[in-house]
Coordinates of C-alpha atoms in Angstrom, one line a residue:
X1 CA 32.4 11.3 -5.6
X2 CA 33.2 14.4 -7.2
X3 CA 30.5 17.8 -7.3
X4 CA 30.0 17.6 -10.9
X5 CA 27.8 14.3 -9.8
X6 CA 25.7 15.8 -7.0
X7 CA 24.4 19.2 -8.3
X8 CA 21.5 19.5 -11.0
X9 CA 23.6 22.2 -13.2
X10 CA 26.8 20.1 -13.4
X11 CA 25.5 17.0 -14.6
X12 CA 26.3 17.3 -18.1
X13 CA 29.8 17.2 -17.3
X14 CA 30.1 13.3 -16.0
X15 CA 31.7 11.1 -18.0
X16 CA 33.0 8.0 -15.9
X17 CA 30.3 5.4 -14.4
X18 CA 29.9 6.0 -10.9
X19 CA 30.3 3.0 -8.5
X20 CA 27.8 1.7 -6.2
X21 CA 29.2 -0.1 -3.2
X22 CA 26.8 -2.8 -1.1
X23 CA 28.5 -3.9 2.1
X24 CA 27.6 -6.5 4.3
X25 CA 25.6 -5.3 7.2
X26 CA 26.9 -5.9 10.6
X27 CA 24.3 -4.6 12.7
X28 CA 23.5 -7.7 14.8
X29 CA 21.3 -10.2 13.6
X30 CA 20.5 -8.7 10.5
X31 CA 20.3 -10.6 7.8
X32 CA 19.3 -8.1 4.4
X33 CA 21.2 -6.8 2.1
X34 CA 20.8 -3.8 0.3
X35 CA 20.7 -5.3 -3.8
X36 CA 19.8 -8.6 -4.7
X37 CA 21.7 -10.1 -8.0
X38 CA 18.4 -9.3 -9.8
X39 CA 18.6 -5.5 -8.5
X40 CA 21.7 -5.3 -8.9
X41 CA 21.3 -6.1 -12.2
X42 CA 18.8 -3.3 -12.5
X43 CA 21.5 -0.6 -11.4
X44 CA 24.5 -1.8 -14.2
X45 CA 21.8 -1.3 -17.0
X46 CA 21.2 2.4 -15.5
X47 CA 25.2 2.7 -16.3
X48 CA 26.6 2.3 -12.5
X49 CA 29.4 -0.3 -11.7
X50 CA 28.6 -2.2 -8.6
X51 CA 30.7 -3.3 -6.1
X52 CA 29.9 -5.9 -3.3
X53 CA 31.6 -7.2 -0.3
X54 CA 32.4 -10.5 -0.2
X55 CA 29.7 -12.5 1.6
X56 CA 27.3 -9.3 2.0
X57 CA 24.4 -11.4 0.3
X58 CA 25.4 -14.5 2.5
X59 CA 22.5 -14.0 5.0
X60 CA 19.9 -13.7 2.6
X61 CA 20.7 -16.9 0.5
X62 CA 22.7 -14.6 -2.3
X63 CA 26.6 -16.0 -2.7
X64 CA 29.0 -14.1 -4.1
X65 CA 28.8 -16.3 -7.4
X66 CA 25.3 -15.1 -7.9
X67 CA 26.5 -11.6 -7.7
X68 CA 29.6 -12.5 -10.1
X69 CA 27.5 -14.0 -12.4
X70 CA 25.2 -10.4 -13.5
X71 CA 28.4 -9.0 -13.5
X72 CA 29.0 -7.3 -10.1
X73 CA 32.6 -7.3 -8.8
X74 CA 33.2 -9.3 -5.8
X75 CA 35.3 -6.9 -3.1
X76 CA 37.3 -9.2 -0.4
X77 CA 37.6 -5.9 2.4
X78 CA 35.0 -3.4 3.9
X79 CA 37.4 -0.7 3.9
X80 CA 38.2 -1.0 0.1
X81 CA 34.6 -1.1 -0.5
X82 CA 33.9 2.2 1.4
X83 CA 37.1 3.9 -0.2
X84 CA 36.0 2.7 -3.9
X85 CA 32.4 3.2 -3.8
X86 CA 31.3 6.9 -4.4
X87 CA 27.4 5.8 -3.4
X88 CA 27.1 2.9 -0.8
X89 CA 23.1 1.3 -0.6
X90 CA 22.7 0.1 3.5
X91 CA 19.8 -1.1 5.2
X92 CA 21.0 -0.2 8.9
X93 CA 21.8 3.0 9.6
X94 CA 25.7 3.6 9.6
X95 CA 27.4 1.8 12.8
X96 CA 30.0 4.2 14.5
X97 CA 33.1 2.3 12.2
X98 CA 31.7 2.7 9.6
X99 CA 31.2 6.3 9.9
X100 CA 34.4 6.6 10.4
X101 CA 35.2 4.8 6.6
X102 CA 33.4 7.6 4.9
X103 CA 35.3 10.2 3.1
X104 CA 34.0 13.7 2.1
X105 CA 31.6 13.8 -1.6
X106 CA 30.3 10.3 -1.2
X107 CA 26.7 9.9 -1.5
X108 CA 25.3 7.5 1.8
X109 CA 21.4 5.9 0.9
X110 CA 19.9 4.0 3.3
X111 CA 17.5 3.6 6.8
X112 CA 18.9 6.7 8.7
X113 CA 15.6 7.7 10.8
X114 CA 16.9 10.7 11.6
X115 CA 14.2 11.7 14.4
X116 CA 15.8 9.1 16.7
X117 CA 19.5 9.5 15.8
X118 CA 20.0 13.0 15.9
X119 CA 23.9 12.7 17.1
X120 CA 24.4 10.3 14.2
X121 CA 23.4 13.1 11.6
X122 CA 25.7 15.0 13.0
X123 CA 28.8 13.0 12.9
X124 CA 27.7 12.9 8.8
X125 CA 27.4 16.3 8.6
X126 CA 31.2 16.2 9.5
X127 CA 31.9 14.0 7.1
X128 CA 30.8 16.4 4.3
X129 CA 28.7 13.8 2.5
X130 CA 25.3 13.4 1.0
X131 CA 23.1 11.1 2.9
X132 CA 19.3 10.1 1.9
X133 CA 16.8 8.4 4.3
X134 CA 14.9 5.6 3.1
X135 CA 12.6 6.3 6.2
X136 CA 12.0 9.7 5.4
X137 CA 10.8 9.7 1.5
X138 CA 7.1 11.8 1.5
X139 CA 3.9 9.2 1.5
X140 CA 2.7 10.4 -1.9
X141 CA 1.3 8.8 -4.8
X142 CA 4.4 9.4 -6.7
X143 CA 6.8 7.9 -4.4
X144 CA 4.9 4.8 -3.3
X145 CA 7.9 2.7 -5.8
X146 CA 10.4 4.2 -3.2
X147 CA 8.3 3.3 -0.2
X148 CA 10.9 1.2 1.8
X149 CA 8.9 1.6 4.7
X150 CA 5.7 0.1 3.3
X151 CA 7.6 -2.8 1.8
X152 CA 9.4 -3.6 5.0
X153 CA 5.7 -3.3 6.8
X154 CA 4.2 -5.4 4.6
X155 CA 6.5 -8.1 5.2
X156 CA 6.7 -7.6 9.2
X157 CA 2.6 -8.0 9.0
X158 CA 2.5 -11.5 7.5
X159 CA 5.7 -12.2 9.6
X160 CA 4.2 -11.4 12.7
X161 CA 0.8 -13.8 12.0
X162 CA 3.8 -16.6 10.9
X163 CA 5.0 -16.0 14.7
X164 CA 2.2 -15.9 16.4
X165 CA 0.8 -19.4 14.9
X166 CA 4.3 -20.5 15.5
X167 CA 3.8 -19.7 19.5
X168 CA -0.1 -20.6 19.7
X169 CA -1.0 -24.5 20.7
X170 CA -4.1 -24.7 18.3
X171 CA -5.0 -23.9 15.0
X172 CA -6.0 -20.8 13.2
X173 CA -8.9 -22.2 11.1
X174 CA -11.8 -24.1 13.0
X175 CA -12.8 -27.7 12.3
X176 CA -15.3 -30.4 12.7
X177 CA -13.2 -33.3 13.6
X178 CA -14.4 -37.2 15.1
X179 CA -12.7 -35.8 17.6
X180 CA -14.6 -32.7 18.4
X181 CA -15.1 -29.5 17.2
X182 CA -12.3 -26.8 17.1
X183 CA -12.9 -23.1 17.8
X184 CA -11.5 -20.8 14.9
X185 CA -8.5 -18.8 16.5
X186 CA -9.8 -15.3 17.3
X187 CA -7.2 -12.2 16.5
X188 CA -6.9 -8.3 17.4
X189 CA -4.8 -6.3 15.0
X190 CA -4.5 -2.7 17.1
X191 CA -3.4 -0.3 13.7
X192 CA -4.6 -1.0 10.1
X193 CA -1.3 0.6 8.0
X194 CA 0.5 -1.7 6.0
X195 CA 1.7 -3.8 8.4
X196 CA -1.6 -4.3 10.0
X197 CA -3.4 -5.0 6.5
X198 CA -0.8 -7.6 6.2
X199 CA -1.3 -8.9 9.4
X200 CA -5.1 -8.9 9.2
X201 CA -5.3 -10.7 5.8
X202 CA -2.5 -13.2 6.3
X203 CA -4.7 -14.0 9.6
X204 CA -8.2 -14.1 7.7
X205 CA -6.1 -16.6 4.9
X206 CA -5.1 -19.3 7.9
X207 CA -9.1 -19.0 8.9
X208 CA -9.0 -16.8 12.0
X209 CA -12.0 -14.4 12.6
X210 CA -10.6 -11.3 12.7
X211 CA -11.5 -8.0 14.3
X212 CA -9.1 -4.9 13.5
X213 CA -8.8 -0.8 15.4
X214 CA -7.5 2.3 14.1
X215 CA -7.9 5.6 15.0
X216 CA -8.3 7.3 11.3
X217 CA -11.6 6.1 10.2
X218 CA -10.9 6.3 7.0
X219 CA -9.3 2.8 6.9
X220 CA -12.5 0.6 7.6
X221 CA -13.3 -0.2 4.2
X222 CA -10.1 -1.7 3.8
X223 CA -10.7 -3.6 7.1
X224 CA -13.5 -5.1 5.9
X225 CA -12.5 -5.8 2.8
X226 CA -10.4 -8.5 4.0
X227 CA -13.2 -10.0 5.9
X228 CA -12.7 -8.0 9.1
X229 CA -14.5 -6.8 11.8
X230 CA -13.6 -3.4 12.2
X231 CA -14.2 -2.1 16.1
X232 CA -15.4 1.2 16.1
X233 CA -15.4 4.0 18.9
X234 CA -18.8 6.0 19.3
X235 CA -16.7 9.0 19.5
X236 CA -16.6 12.2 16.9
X237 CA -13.0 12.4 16.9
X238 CA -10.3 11.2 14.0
X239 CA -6.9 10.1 14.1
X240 CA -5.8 10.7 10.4
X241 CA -2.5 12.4 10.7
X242 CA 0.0 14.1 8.2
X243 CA 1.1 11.5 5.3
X244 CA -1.6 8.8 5.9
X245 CA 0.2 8.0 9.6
X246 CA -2.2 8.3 12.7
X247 CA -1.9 11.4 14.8
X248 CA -2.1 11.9 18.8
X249 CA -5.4 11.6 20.0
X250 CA -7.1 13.7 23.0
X251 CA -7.5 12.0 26.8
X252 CA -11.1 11.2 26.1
X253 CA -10.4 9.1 23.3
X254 CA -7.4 7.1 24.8
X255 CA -9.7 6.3 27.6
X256 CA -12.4 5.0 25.7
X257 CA -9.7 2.9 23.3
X258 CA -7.9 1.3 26.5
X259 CA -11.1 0.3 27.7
X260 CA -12.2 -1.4 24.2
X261 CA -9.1 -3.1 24.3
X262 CA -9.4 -4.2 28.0
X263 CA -12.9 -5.9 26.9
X264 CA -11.4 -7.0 23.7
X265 CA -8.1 -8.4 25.7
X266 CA -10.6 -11.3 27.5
X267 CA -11.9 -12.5 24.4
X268 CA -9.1 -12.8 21.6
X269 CA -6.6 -15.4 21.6
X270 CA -3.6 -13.3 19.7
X271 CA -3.7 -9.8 19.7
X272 CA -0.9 -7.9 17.3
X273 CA 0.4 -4.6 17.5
X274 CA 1.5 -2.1 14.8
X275 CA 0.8 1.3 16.3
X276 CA 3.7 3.8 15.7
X277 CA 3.8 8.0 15.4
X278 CA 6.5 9.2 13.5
X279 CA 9.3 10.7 15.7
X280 CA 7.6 9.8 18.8
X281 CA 7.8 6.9 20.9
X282 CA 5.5 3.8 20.6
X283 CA 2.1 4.6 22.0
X284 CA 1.0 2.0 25.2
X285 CA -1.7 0.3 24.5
X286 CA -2.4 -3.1 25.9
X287 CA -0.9 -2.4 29.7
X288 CA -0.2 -5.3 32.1
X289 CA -3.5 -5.9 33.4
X290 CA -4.7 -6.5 30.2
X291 CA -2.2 -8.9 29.8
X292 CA -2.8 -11.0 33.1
X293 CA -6.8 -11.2 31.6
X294 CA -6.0 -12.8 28.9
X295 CA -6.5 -16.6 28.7
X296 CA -3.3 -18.8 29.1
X297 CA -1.4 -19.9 25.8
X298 CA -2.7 -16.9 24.2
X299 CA 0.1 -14.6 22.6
X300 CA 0.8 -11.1 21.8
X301 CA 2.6 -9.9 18.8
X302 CA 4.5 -6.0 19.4
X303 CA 5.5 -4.8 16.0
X304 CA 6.7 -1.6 17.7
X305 CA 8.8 -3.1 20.1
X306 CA 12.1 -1.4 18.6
X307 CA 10.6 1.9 19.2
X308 CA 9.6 0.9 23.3
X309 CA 6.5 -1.3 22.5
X310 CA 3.1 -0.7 22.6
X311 CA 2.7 -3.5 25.4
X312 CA 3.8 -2.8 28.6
X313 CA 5.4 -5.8 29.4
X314 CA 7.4 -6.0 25.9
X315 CA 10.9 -6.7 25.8
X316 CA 12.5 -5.6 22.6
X317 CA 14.1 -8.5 21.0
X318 CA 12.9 -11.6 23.0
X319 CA 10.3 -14.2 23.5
X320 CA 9.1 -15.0 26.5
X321 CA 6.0 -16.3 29.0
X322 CA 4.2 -13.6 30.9
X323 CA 1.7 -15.3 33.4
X324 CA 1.2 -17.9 30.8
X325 CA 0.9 -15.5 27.8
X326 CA 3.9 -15.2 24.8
X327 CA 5.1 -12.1 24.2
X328 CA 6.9 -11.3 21.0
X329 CA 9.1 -8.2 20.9
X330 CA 10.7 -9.5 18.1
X331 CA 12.8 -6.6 16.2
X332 CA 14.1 -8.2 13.1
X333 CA 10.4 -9.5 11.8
X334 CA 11.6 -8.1 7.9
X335 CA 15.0 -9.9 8.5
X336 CA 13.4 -13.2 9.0
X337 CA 12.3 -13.0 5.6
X338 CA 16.1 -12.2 4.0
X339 CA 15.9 -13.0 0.8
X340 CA 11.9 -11.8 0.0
X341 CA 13.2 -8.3 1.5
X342 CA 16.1 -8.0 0.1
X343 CA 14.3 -8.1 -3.0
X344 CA 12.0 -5.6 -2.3
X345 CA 14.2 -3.1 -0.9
X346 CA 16.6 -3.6 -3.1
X347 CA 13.9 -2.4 -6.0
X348 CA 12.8 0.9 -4.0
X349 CA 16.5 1.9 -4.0
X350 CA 16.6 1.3 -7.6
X351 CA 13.4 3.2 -8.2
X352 CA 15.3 5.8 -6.3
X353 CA 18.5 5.8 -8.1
X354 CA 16.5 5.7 -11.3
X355 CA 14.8 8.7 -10.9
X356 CA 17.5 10.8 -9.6
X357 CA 19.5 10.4 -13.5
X358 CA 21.0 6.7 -13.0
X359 CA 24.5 7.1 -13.8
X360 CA 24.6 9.7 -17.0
X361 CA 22.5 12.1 -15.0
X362 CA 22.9 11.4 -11.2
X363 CA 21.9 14.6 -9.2
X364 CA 20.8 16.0 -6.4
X365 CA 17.0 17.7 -7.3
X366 CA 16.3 20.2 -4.4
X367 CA 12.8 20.7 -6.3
X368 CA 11.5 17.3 -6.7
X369 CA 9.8 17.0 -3.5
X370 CA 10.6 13.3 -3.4
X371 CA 14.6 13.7 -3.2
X372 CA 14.2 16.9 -0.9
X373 CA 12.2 15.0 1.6
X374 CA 14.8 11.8 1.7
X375 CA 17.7 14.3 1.9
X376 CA 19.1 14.6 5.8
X377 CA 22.5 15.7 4.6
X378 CA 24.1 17.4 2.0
X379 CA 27.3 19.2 1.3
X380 CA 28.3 19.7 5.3
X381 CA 24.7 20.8 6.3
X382 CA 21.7 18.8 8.1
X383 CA 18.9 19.3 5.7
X384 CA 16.0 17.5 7.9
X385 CA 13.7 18.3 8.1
X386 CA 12.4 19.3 5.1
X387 CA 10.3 21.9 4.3
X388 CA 6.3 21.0 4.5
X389 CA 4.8 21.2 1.2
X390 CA 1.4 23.0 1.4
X391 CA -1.3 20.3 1.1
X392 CA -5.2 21.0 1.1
X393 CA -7.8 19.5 3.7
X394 CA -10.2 17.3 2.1
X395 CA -12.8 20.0 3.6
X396 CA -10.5 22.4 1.6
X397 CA -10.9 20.0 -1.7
X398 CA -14.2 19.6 -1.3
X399 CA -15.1 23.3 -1.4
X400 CA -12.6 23.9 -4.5
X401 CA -14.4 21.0 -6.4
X402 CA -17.9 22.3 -5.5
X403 CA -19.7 23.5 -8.7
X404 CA -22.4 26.6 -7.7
X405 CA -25.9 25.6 -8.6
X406 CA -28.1 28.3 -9.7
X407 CA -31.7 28.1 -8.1
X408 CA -33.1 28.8 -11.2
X409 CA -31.3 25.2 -13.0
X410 CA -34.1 22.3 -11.4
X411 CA -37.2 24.7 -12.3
X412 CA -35.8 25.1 -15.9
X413 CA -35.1 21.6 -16.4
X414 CA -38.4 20.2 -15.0
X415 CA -40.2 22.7 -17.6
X416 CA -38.4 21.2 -20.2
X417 CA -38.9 17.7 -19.4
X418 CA -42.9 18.5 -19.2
X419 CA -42.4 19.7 -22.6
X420 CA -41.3 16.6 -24.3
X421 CA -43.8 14.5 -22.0
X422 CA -46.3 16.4 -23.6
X423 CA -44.9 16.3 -27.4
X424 CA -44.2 12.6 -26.9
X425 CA -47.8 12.0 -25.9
X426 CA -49.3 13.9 -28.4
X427 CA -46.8 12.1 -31.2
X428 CA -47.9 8.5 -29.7
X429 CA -51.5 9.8 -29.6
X430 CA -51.3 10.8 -33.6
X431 CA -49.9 7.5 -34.2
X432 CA -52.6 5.4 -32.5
X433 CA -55.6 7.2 -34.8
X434 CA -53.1 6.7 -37.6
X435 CA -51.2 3.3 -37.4
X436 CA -52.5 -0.6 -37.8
X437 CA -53.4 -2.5 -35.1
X438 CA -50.4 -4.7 -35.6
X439 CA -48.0 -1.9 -35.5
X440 CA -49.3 -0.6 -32.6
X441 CA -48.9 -4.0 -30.4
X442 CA -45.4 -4.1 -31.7
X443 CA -45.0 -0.2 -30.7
X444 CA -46.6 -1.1 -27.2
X445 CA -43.9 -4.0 -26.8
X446 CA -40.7 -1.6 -27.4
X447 CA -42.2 1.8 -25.9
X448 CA -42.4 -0.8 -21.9
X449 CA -38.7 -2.2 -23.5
X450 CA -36.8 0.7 -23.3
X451 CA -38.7 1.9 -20.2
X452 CA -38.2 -1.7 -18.8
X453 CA -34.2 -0.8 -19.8
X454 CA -34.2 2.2 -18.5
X455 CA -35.3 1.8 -15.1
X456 CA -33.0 -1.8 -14.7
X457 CA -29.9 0.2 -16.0
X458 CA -30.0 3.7 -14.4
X459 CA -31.7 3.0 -11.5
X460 CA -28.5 0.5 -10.2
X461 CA -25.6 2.1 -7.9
X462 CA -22.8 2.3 -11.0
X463 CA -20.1 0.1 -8.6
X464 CA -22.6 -2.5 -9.7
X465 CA -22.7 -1.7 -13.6
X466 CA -20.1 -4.0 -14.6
X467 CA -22.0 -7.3 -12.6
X468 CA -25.3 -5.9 -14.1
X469 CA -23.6 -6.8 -17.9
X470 CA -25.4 -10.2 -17.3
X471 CA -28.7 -9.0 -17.1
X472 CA -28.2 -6.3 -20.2
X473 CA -26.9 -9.8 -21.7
X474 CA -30.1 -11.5 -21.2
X475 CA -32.0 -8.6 -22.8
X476 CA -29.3 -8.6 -25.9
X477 CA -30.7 -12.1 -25.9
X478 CA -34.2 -11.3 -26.8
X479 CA -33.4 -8.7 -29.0
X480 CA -31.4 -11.4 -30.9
X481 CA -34.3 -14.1 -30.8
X482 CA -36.5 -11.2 -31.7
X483 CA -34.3 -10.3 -35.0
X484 CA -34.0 -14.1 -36.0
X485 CA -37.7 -14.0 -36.0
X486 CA -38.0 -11.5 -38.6
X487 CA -34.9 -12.9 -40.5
X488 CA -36.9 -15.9 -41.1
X489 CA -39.1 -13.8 -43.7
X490 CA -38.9 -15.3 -47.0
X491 CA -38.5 -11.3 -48.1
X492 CA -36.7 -8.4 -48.4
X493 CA -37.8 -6.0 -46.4
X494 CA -37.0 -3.1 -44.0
X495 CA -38.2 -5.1 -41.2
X496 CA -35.6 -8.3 -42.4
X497 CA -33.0 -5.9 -42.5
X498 CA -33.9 -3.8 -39.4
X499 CA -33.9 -7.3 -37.6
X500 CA -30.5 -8.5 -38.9
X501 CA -29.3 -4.9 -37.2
X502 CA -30.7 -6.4 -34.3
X503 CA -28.9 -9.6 -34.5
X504 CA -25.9 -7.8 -34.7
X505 CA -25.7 -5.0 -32.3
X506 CA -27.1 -8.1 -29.6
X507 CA -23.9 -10.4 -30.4
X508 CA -21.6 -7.2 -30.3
X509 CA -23.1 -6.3 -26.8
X510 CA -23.2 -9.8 -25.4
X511 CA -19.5 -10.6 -26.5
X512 CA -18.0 -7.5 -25.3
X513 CA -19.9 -8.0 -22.3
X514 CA -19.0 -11.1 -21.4
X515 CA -14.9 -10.0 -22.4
X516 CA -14.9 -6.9 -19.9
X517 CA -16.6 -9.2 -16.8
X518 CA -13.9 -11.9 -17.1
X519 CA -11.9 -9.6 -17.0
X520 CA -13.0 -8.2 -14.5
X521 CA -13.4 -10.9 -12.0
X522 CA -9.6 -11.7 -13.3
X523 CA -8.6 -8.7 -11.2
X524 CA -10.1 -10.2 -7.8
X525 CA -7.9 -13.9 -8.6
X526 CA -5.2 -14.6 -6.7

């Protein structure tokens, strides 16, 4: 691939569709591949020709006809794919031959994680071509359609709960049989990031109690939210880190954790692990003791078995019994689930390729902080990592969003509402000497209505405004009945016309009403 395709100031000059190349992977046992037939779909409409190697989609249930059939031409050899392609889409990082099949000015997007493959970045570097990490695209609001990482998570959490049931001898959901009664499965999910939300609601679906730990605190609403228990240290300190990862936490803490996992080790039945620091090794958390304490069939579930394990007794890519407990160090958990992450990784690519110009305008932004921070190489330099953008504290945005208040504001406004107290009273008193005796029983009536309103409607949390549409439903209802009782007057008079007002506002506020709750509770379906 030629310049004129990867700088910002040159893009005006392209005129031939660029071709993206998807080899099969041959890291072992993986199964993905990096576009889908729908995906790949996806890229020819953003102008790119794509090329794929025969049998790259095999794995994941895609045959080449599949491919054929959107329109993407079927290449029989790696090594013409490579030499044809000027951007090839992986899932693996680069294996040592294929390295070696890259030529200078082609664009490389896939898994690098450059932290742990430092010599590998620099073998591309040599290569003189432009290589972007899935792994290391910034955790912001912005990016989360490019967030390979969460996507592969989210899968490897509801895999891992598929494993564990498939290892443990009972079921997940208790019953009430003739037979007996049948404990509920209990399970421990040790890190509540994606993975571990998947994990902890795919458990609490098959009808396990649950109980979930995380350092960063700020994650226990979502915990409980999926009918949780979230264990909780007594202990001041945080673990929210840098791009919503967990952070290293001081001595005192990590003693106090092991020994809440420790207790928490002789009660559950499957305890699964997602605990990982960027650029770091796994963190150990349940050690061998606390695996001999556990009870016999039980079974423990290491998501970060690939990066060491946060059991001791893990072994990275096997099943096996450990003084009568399964250990899973599974490292393919995403790969077991070809075809459903194909899908999804093939879309965060696209995302990707999408917003770097698709074919008309591809380029290399150095200022969109999305594309610097997947960029680990580009034109013969090692560009990880990136800079750190400058973000506040949420002490820090709390202070800038704090509005002064003058001590002089409450006193003020407390003079003012004595004023109208006062006016009002004195208005209502006038009326009384003034007004029928009729009138004023009516006046009594709609003077204790609105305070009646007022104190049902502003005195309720506003999270709960939208359930609290049946109760202002109920009150449209009177009104209504109310208005219908003066519409029954033979006459034309204010009071008919004031209570066919009535009438209508009411149906107005109890039909939208009952439109915005549906759908409302719509939202919380499955």
């Amino acid at each position: 691939m030629t310049a004129t395709v990867t700088e910002k100031t040159e893009t005006k000059t392209v005129s031939k569709s660029l071709k993206i190349g998807i080899p099969k992977e041959i890291y072992p046992n993986e199964r993905r591949v990096a576009a889908t037939p729908d995906t790949a779909s996806k890229l020819q409409k953003l102008g790119f020709t794509v090329l794929v190697e025969t049998k790259a989609g095999e794995n994941a249930d895609f045959d080449d006809r599949l491919y054929e059939e959107v329109g993407c031409k079927i290449v029989k050899s790696r090594e013409q794919l490579w030499q044809e392609a000027d951007i090839i889409l992986k899932v693996r990082p680069p294996q040592p031959e294929e390295v070696n099949l890259l030529t200078p000015g082609k664009t490389l997007i896939g898994f690098i994680y450059p932290s742990q493959h430092p010599e590998l970045l620099q073998q591309l570097k040599e290569k003189q071509v432009t290589v972007l990490a899935m792994d290391t695209i910034p955790r912001i609001s912005r990016a989360q359609k490019m967030d390979a990482l969460s996507s592969m998570a989210n899968i490897a959490g509801y895999r891992a709960v598929i494993e564990a049931a498939n290892h443990f001898g009972r079921f997940f959901t208790g019953q009430i049989t003739a037979a007996g009664k049948i404990p509920p499965a209990k399970v421990l999910v040790i890190g509540a990031g994606v993975a571990g939300l998947a994990a902890i609601a795919t458990a609490k679906g098959l009808g396990a109690i649950v109980r979930a730990f995380d350092t960063r605190k700020v994650v226990k609403e979502e915990v409980e939210s999926l009918g949780a228990e979230f264990l909780e240290l007594d202990f001041p300190e945080d673990g929210s880190g840098e791009g919503g990862y967990a952070k290293p936490m001081s001595e005192e803490f990590l003693r106090a954790e092991m020994a809440l996992f420790a207790q928490q080790a002789k009660e559950v039945d499957i305890i699964i692990t997602t605990a990982l620091i960027p650029g770091k090794p796994a963190p150990r958390l349940i050690t061998e003791e606390m695996v001999r304490s556990m009870r016999p069939g039980s079974v423990i579930v290491d998501l970060a078995a690939e990066q060491g394990g946060n059991c001791e007794v893990t072994k990275p890519g096997e099943i096996y019994q450990y003084h009568g407990v399964t250990i899973i160090g599974l490292t393919d958990l995403p790969s077991r689930m070809a075809s459903q992450a194909s899908q999804l990784y093939g879309t965060n690519l696209w995302h990707l390729l999408k917003d770097m110009g698709g074919n008309d305008n591809f380029h290399i932004d150095m200022e969109d902080e999305v594309i610097r921070g997947a960029l680990v190489v580009h034109q013969g330099e090692i560009t990880f990592p990136p800079p750190k953008i400058p973000q506040q504290t949420p002490t820090q945005q709390s202070k800038t969003k704090e509005t002064p208040i003058h001590p002089t504001t409450p006193q003020k406004k407390g003079n003012n509402t004595v004023f109208w107290m006062i006016l009002a009273g004195l208005a209502l008193l006038a009326v009384g000497l003034t007004a029928p005796e009729s009138f004023m029983s009516h006046l009594t009536i709609f003077v204790l209505s609105i305070f009646l309103g007022w104190q049902v409607i502003w005195n309720v949390t506003p999270a709960l405004h939208t359930p609290l549409m049946s109760v202002t439903n109920a009150i449209s209802g009177i009104i209504i009945i109310g208005g219908m009782l003066q519409l029954s007057q033979q006459s034309l008079s204010p009071t008919t016309i004031l209570g066919a007002i009535a009438v209508f506002v009411g149906t107005i506020n109890i039909s939208g009403g009952f439109l915005v709750t549906q759908r409302m509770l719509q939202m919380f379906r499955k």
